[in-house]
Each structure stands twice: as C-alpha cells, then as structure tokens.
C-alpha cells in the first residue's frame, strides 16, 4: 500500500471525540474484555503483510456490541437507571444489552420478532437473568422496533441504540484504543466491517486523532451496502432491498452519527464491498485453518484484505467483529461458497421417459471429477419427457465449459440456471 493511497482527512468535527472514547474505555475497563490481537499466518502469506486479527468474537457475548451497550448503560444517571432501558434486536446487540443490564443492575426490556430462533432467545435470557424481560412480538424487526419505541414512551425508558448514538459509538471505538495499546505503535491499515456504522465511526474517530497516519478500509456486504450508496449519492440512502445473509451487517440505512463521522473523515476511509459468497469461503477458511468460528459479518474484514494492495511487511489489523454463528447455517455457507467459486451449478435437464436415460447422462455427460449433489424430479412435461433439477459440483471451475459442450452434444435438453435470477432463487 502506498503512503498516500488513503490520506487522512479530518477536516470537519466528528460527533464523538477521542476523549469521549477514552472515557468509554475507562467505563468498560474491568467489565468488558480487552480482546487479543492474533497473528494470521494464512492471511500474512496471502498478502505479504503482517496481518493481525482483533478477536472480538472472544467477548463474553461473542461480539463487540457489548462495548457500545455497556458504555451507553453506564453513562445513564440514577433516574434513568431507575426507569430502565429498552431495545429491539434479535442478535448481538440484544445479547450485549442483556449482559450489561445484569452487570449494572438495570432492568431492561428486549423486544424480538416472532421469527427469532429459540437459541437466540435462550442466550438473551441467560445473559440478562432476572434483570431482563424478553418480549416476543411482531412478524419482523420493524414490528419489534415499533413495540420497543412504544414501550420507551409509555415507561419513560431509555432506548438503547445498536449503533446510532454518541455513547454507543464511543463504546465501540474502544476497539481502537486497544489496537494501539496492544500493538504498541500505529498500524499501517485497519480493516473494519460496516453495518450501521457505529464500529467504523468509533475506531475511525479515535485513529484520526491518535494515529492519523493509519489508513482505514471499511467493508460492507454487497447485498447491504448502505454506506457505499450514501457515499455515491452524497447523502444517506435507505436501501429498498438487502440480502440478509450477513445478518450482523444487513442494515438498510447508515446511522446518522456514523454518517456524520464518515463525512468528516471520508478522505481517510476507503469503502469496499465483498460478495456474500466470498464471505462464506472466508468463513470456512477461518474455521478450517485458524479454528475460528466467525459469523458472516465477522469475516468481512478478512475477506477483503486478500484483495487489497498492501505494502510488504505492513502491519494490518482486521476486526473480527463476532462469532455468533448457528451451526445449522454451515450447509448454506458451504453452498454459497461453492457457487461463488464457480464449482456448484444447477441445471434443468429434460429426460426422455425411457429406461437408461439417467445412466446415459452419468456416463456420457458428467466428467470424471463431476459429482451430482442434488437430483430432484420436478414434473413430467408430457408422456415422452420429464424435467429434473440437477445440482452438479465440479472438480475444477474451468471444467464447466467442457461439461456444457457435452450437454450440447447430448440428445438431452439441458439448461443452466444462472445465479441471481428468479428461477435460481425459486428452485435452489
């Protein structure tokens, strides 16, 4: 990475200061874990740099969200604490609020939608104990959010925002404090995942004041790139659709406080996006090589770092933001990874209703390293033919051309279903 590739540009006042973040660091000290910086040999070899992972997945709630939640609650005065707090979340923020309520002795009400998995509900109750009431309401997050806002108005309870509040941003910015303390010097680059933008706003603010020579890359999932959209338009944009797979970063609109911070520091922040399939591949690499269970949002920074132009031996810190990944999701993770690497493809194959047609397909169409991973007979078009959905995993991505040529020369009618099309979404 050249010295001027991402020049710092703190030309406007940020909503939060380094002093606010240092105060937050004092508040959370002794309660929230100071997580380690761990060297990644795999990513260092891939980039030629010294890549370090900031292991926020090792927090007690397995996410950095505990920092912002605890700092927000700890900043409340006695009357606000007595009135209690409320929030809406089905994920990491809810667990951070629940844990913080119990530690600080503050009563909290947490609203989650009805589709929240039991595993997540149980973890929220476990962290909060008797200090938290879990309220299950509404078909989606927006309904739960409306119920939480109504609760806040009715009971004069403080609403705990997941990213869009100066105290939340300051708490999340304490990650930056720890990076400088543990590294003992200024890193050349810090790669930060972005959802609502609180983590980016906090770390970028702190580094812009304490280590202005440090470069920052902000990374979003391509299916929920609210900061990218806002940066392109020059103002906040509410996305009409988001891919919710990277659930910890699937936010339709960048927060007001993070956006104001980004506007002040934008010359020093390079915003990138990564494909969800690439994130899945990196999740599997983290698990298989480093033994790290990362949630999709937690793997955003380590996914993009391999694509960056970085100077040899540069010190690079990737924020591994969370590790709350349900083991049942790994089948989808593997599937998305294979599709991204162009190893998994789906076809509609029209088979003549004659004996031996499937055997002919296996012998004459499939290559020696190709494997059928899904075969689903869909319907009989008429008395003579029937259509099947066939999923094929290739031994190598470059084998697709030869497979398609064998299909074209076969008497069978074979149609490739392209990823991203309505037919692909419906059938797979």
Coordinates of C-alpha atoms in Angstrom, one line a residue:
X1 CA 0.0 0.0 0.0
X2 CA 1.5 3.4 -1.0
X3 CA 1.8 6.0 1.7
X4 CA -0.7 8.3 0.1
X5 CA -3.3 5.7 -1.0
X6 CA -5.7 6.6 1.8
X7 CA -4.7 10.0 3.1
X8 CA -6.4 11.0 6.4
X9 CA -8.8 13.9 6.1
X10 CA -10.3 15.0 9.4
X11 CA -11.5 18.4 8.1
X12 CA -14.8 18.6 9.9
X13 CA -15.8 18.0 13.5
X14 CA -16.9 14.5 14.4
X15 CA -19.8 13.9 16.7
X16 CA -17.6 11.8 19.1
X17 CA -14.0 12.7 20.1
X18 CA -11.0 10.6 21.1
X19 CA -11.6 12.0 24.6
X20 CA -15.1 10.5 24.6
X21 CA -13.7 7.2 23.6
X22 CA -11.0 7.2 26.2
X23 CA -13.7 7.9 28.8
X24 CA -15.7 5.0 27.5
X25 CA -12.6 2.8 27.8
X26 CA -12.4 3.7 31.5
X27 CA -16.1 2.9 32.0
X28 CA -15.9 -0.5 30.4
X29 CA -12.5 -1.4 31.9
X30 CA -12.8 -4.5 34.1
X31 CA -16.2 -5.4 32.8
X32 CA -15.7 -5.8 29.1
X33 CA -12.8 -8.0 27.9
X34 CA -9.7 -6.5 26.2
X35 CA -9.5 -8.9 23.3
X36 CA -6.2 -10.1 21.8
X37 CA -4.5 -9.3 18.5
X38 CA -3.6 -12.6 17.0
X39 CA -1.2 -13.1 14.0
X40 CA -2.8 -14.9 11.0
X41 CA -0.1 -16.8 9.1
X42 CA -2.6 -17.7 6.3
X43 CA -3.5 -14.1 5.6
X44 CA 0.0 -12.8 6.1
X45 CA 1.2 -15.3 3.5
X46 CA -1.6 -14.3 1.1
X47 CA -0.9 -10.6 1.3
X48 CA 2.8 -10.3 2.2
X49 CA 1.9 -8.2 5.2
X50 CA 1.8 -8.8 8.9
X51 CA -2.0 -9.5 9.3
X52 CA -3.4 -9.4 12.9
X53 CA -6.9 -10.3 13.9
X54 CA -8.7 -8.3 16.6
X55 CA -10.6 -11.1 18.2
X56 CA -13.9 -9.5 19.2
X57 CA -15.5 -12.9 18.8
X58 CA -13.9 -13.7 22.2
X59 CA -16.0 -11.3 24.1
X60 CA -18.4 -12.9 26.7
X61 CA -21.3 -12.4 24.3
X62 CA -19.0 -13.2 21.3
X63 CA -19.4 -9.7 19.7
X64 CA -18.0 -6.2 20.0
X65 CA -21.6 -4.9 20.5
X66 CA -21.2 -5.4 24.3
X67 CA -18.8 -2.3 24.3
X68 CA -21.4 0.1 23.0
X69 CA -24.2 -1.3 25.1
X70 CA -22.3 -1.3 28.3
X71 CA -20.9 2.2 27.8
X72 CA -24.4 3.5 27.0
X73 CA -25.9 2.0 30.1
X74 CA -23.0 3.0 32.3
X75 CA -23.4 6.7 31.1
X76 CA -27.0 6.9 32.4
X77 CA -27.8 8.9 35.5
X78 CA -29.5 7.4 38.6
X79 CA -33.0 8.5 37.5
X80 CA -32.5 6.9 34.0
X81 CA -31.2 3.7 35.5
X82 CA -34.2 3.5 37.8
X83 CA -36.6 4.0 34.8
X84 CA -34.9 1.1 33.0
X85 CA -34.0 0.6 29.4
X86 CA -35.5 -0.9 26.3
X87 CA -34.2 -2.1 22.9
X88 CA -35.2 -4.1 19.9
X89 CA -32.8 -6.6 18.5
X90 CA -32.6 -10.3 17.7
X91 CA -28.9 -10.5 17.5
X92 CA -25.6 -9.4 19.0
X93 CA -26.9 -6.1 20.3
X94 CA -29.7 -7.7 22.3
X95 CA -27.1 -10.0 24.0
X96 CA -24.8 -7.1 24.8
X97 CA -27.7 -5.1 26.3
X98 CA -28.9 -8.1 28.3
X99 CA -25.4 -8.8 29.7
X100 CA -24.8 -5.1 30.5
X101 CA -28.2 -4.9 32.3
X102 CA -27.3 -7.7 34.6
X103 CA -23.8 -6.4 35.3
X104 CA -25.0 -2.9 36.1
X105 CA -28.3 -3.9 37.9
X106 CA -30.5 -2.1 35.4
X107 CA -33.8 -3.5 34.3
X108 CA -34.2 -3.9 30.6
X109 CA -36.9 -4.9 28.2
X110 CA -35.8 -6.5 24.9
X111 CA -38.2 -6.9 22.0
X112 CA -37.5 -9.5 19.4
X113 CA -39.7 -10.6 16.4
X114 CA -41.5 -13.9 16.4
X115 CA -39.2 -15.5 14.0
X116 CA -36.2 -15.2 16.3
X117 CA -34.7 -18.6 16.8
X118 CA -35.1 -20.2 20.2
X119 CA -31.3 -20.5 20.6
X120 CA -31.0 -16.7 20.4
X121 CA -33.9 -16.2 22.8
X122 CA -32.3 -18.5 25.3
X123 CA -29.0 -16.7 25.1
X124 CA -30.6 -13.3 25.7
X125 CA -32.4 -14.7 28.8
X126 CA -29.3 -16.4 30.0
X127 CA -27.2 -13.2 29.8
X128 CA -29.8 -11.0 31.3
X129 CA -31.2 -13.2 34.0
X130 CA -33.8 -11.6 36.3
X131 CA -32.8 -8.1 35.0
X132 CA -34.2 -8.6 31.5
X133 CA -37.8 -9.2 30.2
X134 CA -37.8 -10.7 26.7
X135 CA -40.8 -9.6 24.7
X136 CA -41.6 -11.6 21.6
X137 CA -43.8 -9.6 19.2
X138 CA -44.4 -8.9 15.6
X139 CA -43.6 -10.7 12.4
X140 CA -40.4 -8.8 11.7
X141 CA -37.8 -6.5 13.2
X142 CA -39.7 -3.3 12.3
X143 CA -42.7 -4.5 14.3
X144 CA -40.5 -5.3 17.3
X145 CA -38.8 -1.9 16.9
X146 CA -42.2 -0.2 16.9
X147 CA -43.2 -2.1 20.1
X148 CA -39.9 -1.1 21.8
X149 CA -40.4 2.6 20.9
X150 CA -44.0 2.5 22.3
X151 CA -42.6 0.9 25.5
X152 CA -40.0 3.7 25.8
X153 CA -42.7 6.3 25.5
X154 CA -45.1 4.6 27.9
X155 CA -42.5 3.9 30.7
X156 CA -40.0 6.7 30.1
X157 CA -37.3 4.1 29.5
X158 CA -34.1 4.9 27.7
X159 CA -33.9 3.4 24.2
X160 CA -30.6 1.6 23.7
X161 CA -29.5 2.1 20.1
X162 CA -27.3 -0.5 18.4
X163 CA -25.1 2.0 16.6
X164 CA -26.7 5.4 16.2
X165 CA -25.8 7.2 19.4
X166 CA -22.6 9.0 20.5
X167 CA -22.3 6.8 23.7
X168 CA -22.7 3.7 21.6
X169 CA -20.2 4.9 19.1
X170 CA -17.7 5.8 21.8
X171 CA -18.0 2.4 23.4
X172 CA -17.4 0.6 20.1
X173 CA -14.5 3.0 19.5
X174 CA -12.7 1.4 22.4
X175 CA -11.6 -1.3 20.0
X176 CA -9.3 1.4 18.5
X177 CA -7.8 2.2 21.9
X178 CA -6.9 -1.5 22.4
X179 CA -5.4 -1.8 19.0
X180 CA -2.9 1.0 19.7
X181 CA -2.2 -0.3 23.2
X182 CA -1.6 -3.9 22.2
X183 CA 0.3 -3.2 19.1
X184 CA 2.4 -0.5 20.8
X185 CA 2.6 1.5 17.6
X186 CA 0.4 2.8 14.8
X187 CA -0.8 0.1 12.4
X188 CA -0.4 0.8 8.7
X189 CA -4.0 -0.3 7.9
X190 CA -7.1 -1.2 9.9
X191 CA -9.9 -3.0 8.1
X192 CA -13.4 -2.5 9.7
X193 CA -16.7 -4.2 8.9
X194 CA -19.7 -1.9 8.4
X195 CA -23.4 -2.5 9.1
X196 CA -25.0 0.5 10.8
X197 CA -21.6 2.2 11.0
X198 CA -21.0 2.5 14.8
X199 CA -17.8 0.5 14.9
X200 CA -16.4 2.3 11.9
X201 CA -17.3 5.7 13.4
X202 CA -15.7 4.9 16.8
X203 CA -12.5 3.4 15.5
X204 CA -12.0 6.0 12.7
X205 CA -12.6 8.9 15.1
X206 CA -10.0 7.6 17.6
X207 CA -7.4 6.7 15.0
X208 CA -7.8 10.1 13.2
X209 CA -6.8 11.9 16.3
X210 CA -4.3 9.4 17.9
X211 CA -2.8 7.8 14.8
X212 CA -3.7 10.0 11.8
X213 CA -1.2 8.2 9.5
X214 CA -3.1 5.0 9.8
X215 CA -5.2 4.1 6.8
X216 CA -8.7 2.6 7.1
X217 CA -10.7 0.3 4.8
X218 CA -14.4 0.0 5.6
X219 CA -16.0 -3.1 4.1
X220 CA -19.7 -3.9 3.6
X221 CA -21.5 -7.0 2.1
X222 CA -22.5 -6.2 -1.5
X223 CA -26.1 -7.1 -0.7
X224 CA -26.4 -4.4 2.1
X225 CA -24.1 -1.6 1.1
X226 CA -25.7 1.3 2.7
X227 CA -22.5 3.3 3.3
X228 CA -21.5 2.8 -0.3
X229 CA -24.9 4.0 -1.5
X230 CA -24.7 7.1 0.8
X231 CA -21.1 7.9 -0.3
X232 CA -22.1 7.7 -4.0
X233 CA -25.2 9.9 -3.5
X234 CA -23.7 12.3 -1.1
X235 CA -26.4 11.7 1.5
X236 CA -27.9 8.9 3.5
X237 CA -29.9 6.4 1.4
X238 CA -32.5 3.8 2.6
X239 CA -31.9 0.7 0.6
X240 CA -35.1 -0.8 -0.9
X241 CA -33.8 -4.4 -0.5
X242 CA -31.0 -6.1 1.4
X243 CA -29.6 -9.6 1.4
X244 CA -30.0 -10.6 5.0
X245 CA -27.4 -13.4 4.9
X246 CA -24.7 -11.3 6.5
X247 CA -27.2 -10.5 9.2
X248 CA -24.9 -8.6 11.5
X249 CA -24.3 -6.1 8.8
X250 CA -27.6 -6.1 6.9
X251 CA -28.7 -2.6 7.6
X252 CA -30.8 -0.6 5.2
X253 CA -29.5 2.8 6.1
X254 CA -26.3 4.0 7.6
X255 CA -26.8 5.7 11.0
X256 CA -26.9 9.5 11.5
X257 CA -23.9 9.6 13.9
X258 CA -21.8 7.2 11.7
X259 CA -22.7 9.2 8.6
X260 CA -21.7 12.5 10.1
X261 CA -18.4 10.9 11.2
X262 CA -17.8 9.5 7.8
X263 CA -18.4 12.9 6.2
X264 CA -15.8 14.4 8.5
X265 CA -13.2 11.6 7.8
X266 CA -14.2 10.4 4.3
X267 CA -10.8 11.3 2.7
X268 CA -9.1 8.8 5.0
X269 CA -11.6 5.9 4.6
X270 CA -11.7 3.6 1.6
X271 CA -15.1 1.9 1.3
X272 CA -15.2 -1.5 -0.3
X273 CA -17.8 -4.3 -0.8
X274 CA -17.5 -8.0 -0.9
X275 CA -19.7 -10.7 -2.3
X276 CA -21.6 -12.8 0.2
X277 CA -20.2 -16.0 -1.4
X278 CA -16.7 -14.8 -0.8
X279 CA -17.6 -14.2 2.8
X280 CA -18.7 -17.8 3.0
X281 CA -15.5 -19.0 1.6
X282 CA -13.5 -17.0 4.2
X283 CA -15.7 -18.3 7.0
X284 CA -14.7 -21.8 6.0
X285 CA -11.1 -20.8 5.8
X286 CA -11.2 -19.3 9.2
X287 CA -12.7 -22.4 10.6
X288 CA -10.5 -24.9 8.9
X289 CA -7.2 -23.1 9.2
X290 CA -7.4 -20.9 12.3
X291 CA -10.1 -22.8 14.1
X292 CA -12.2 -19.6 14.4
X293 CA -16.0 -19.8 14.3
X294 CA -16.9 -16.4 12.7
X295 CA -20.4 -15.2 11.9
X296 CA -20.8 -13.7 8.4
X297 CA -20.3 -10.1 9.5
X298 CA -17.2 -11.2 11.5
X299 CA -15.5 -12.4 8.3
X300 CA -16.0 -9.3 6.2
X301 CA -12.6 -7.7 7.0
X302 CA -10.6 -10.9 6.5
X303 CA -12.4 -11.5 3.2
X304 CA -11.5 -8.1 1.6
X305 CA -7.9 -8.0 2.9
X306 CA -6.7 -10.5 0.3
X307 CA -7.9 -8.2 -2.4
X308 CA -6.2 -5.0 -1.2
X309 CA -2.9 -3.6 -2.5
X310 CA -0.7 -3.6 0.7
X311 CA 3.0 -2.8 1.1
X312 CA 5.2 -5.8 2.1
X313 CA 5.6 -6.2 5.8
X314 CA 2.9 -3.6 6.6
X315 CA 1.1 -4.1 9.9
X316 CA -2.6 -4.7 9.1
X317 CA -5.4 -5.2 11.7
X318 CA -8.6 -6.9 10.7
X319 CA -11.5 -6.5 13.1
X320 CA -13.1 -10.0 13.5
X321 CA -16.3 -8.5 14.9
X322 CA -18.3 -11.5 16.1
X323 CA -18.7 -15.2 16.3
X324 CA -22.4 -15.9 16.9
X325 CA -22.9 -18.3 14.0
X326 CA -25.6 -21.0 14.3
X327 CA -24.0 -24.3 13.3
X328 CA -27.1 -25.1 11.3
X329 CA -26.2 -22.4 8.8
X330 CA -23.0 -24.1 7.7
X331 CA -24.8 -26.0 5.0
X332 CA -25.8 -22.7 3.4
X333 CA -22.3 -21.3 4.0
X334 CA -20.8 -24.3 2.1
X335 CA -23.4 -23.9 -0.7
X336 CA -22.8 -20.2 -1.2
X337 CA -19.0 -20.7 -1.1
X338 CA -19.1 -23.4 -3.9
X339 CA -21.4 -21.2 -6.1
X340 CA -19.0 -18.2 -5.6
X341 CA -16.0 -20.3 -6.6
X342 CA -18.0 -21.5 -9.6
X343 CA -17.8 -25.1 -8.5
X344 CA -21.5 -25.6 -7.9
X345 CA -24.1 -25.3 -10.8
X346 CA -27.7 -26.1 -11.3
X347 CA -29.3 -27.3 -14.5
X348 CA -32.8 -28.2 -15.7
X349 CA -32.5 -31.4 -17.6
X350 CA -35.3 -32.7 -19.8
X351 CA -35.1 -36.6 -19.7
X352 CA -36.9 -38.8 -22.2
X353 CA -39.2 -41.2 -20.4
X354 CA -37.2 -44.2 -21.5
X355 CA -35.1 -46.7 -19.5
X356 CA -31.4 -46.0 -19.0
X357 CA -31.5 -42.2 -19.6
X358 CA -30.1 -41.3 -16.2
X359 CA -27.3 -43.9 -16.7
X360 CA -26.6 -42.3 -20.1
X361 CA -26.4 -38.9 -18.5
X362 CA -23.9 -40.1 -15.9
X363 CA -21.7 -41.9 -18.4
X364 CA -21.8 -39.5 -21.3
X365 CA -22.4 -36.0 -19.9
X366 CA -20.7 -35.9 -16.5
X367 CA -16.9 -35.6 -16.3
X368 CA -14.7 -37.8 -14.2
X369 CA -14.4 -35.3 -11.4
X370 CA -18.0 -34.1 -11.6
X371 CA -20.5 -35.1 -8.9
X372 CA -24.3 -34.9 -8.7
X373 CA -25.2 -33.3 -5.3
X374 CA -28.9 -32.8 -6.0
X375 CA -31.4 -34.6 -8.2
X376 CA -35.0 -33.6 -7.9
X377 CA -37.6 -34.8 -10.4
X378 CA -39.8 -31.8 -11.0
X379 CA -42.6 -32.8 -13.3
X380 CA -43.5 -34.7 -16.4
X381 CA -44.0 -32.3 -19.3
X382 CA -45.9 -34.9 -21.4
X383 CA -45.9 -38.7 -21.9
X384 CA -42.5 -38.6 -23.5
X385 CA -40.3 -36.3 -21.3
X386 CA -39.8 -35.2 -17.7
X387 CA -37.7 -32.4 -16.2
X388 CA -35.3 -32.8 -13.3
X389 CA -33.4 -30.2 -11.3
X390 CA -29.8 -31.4 -11.2
X391 CA -27.1 -29.9 -9.0
X392 CA -23.5 -30.6 -10.1
X393 CA -20.3 -29.9 -8.2
X394 CA -17.3 -29.7 -10.4
X395 CA -13.8 -30.8 -9.6
X396 CA -12.4 -27.5 -11.0
X397 CA -14.2 -24.3 -12.0
X398 CA -12.7 -24.5 -15.5
X399 CA -14.4 -27.8 -16.2
X400 CA -17.8 -26.0 -16.8
X401 CA -17.1 -25.3 -20.4
X402 CA -16.4 -29.0 -21.2
X403 CA -19.5 -30.0 -19.3
X404 CA -21.7 -27.6 -21.3
X405 CA -20.2 -28.8 -24.5
X406 CA -21.0 -32.4 -23.6
X407 CA -24.5 -31.3 -22.7
X408 CA -25.0 -29.5 -26.1
X409 CA -23.9 -32.7 -28.0
X410 CA -26.2 -34.9 -25.9
X411 CA -29.8 -35.6 -27.1
X412 CA -30.9 -34.3 -23.6
X413 CA -32.1 -30.7 -23.3
X414 CA -30.0 -29.1 -20.5
X415 CA -30.5 -25.5 -19.3
X416 CA -28.0 -23.8 -16.9
X417 CA -29.8 -21.8 -14.2
X418 CA -27.9 -18.6 -13.7
X419 CA -27.3 -17.4 -10.1
X420 CA -29.3 -14.3 -9.2
X421 CA -32.2 -15.0 -11.5
X422 CA -35.7 -15.5 -10.1
X423 CA -35.6 -19.1 -11.3
X424 CA -32.4 -19.8 -9.4
X425 CA -33.8 -18.3 -6.2
X426 CA -37.0 -20.3 -6.6
X427 CA -35.5 -23.6 -7.5
X428 CA -32.5 -23.6 -5.2

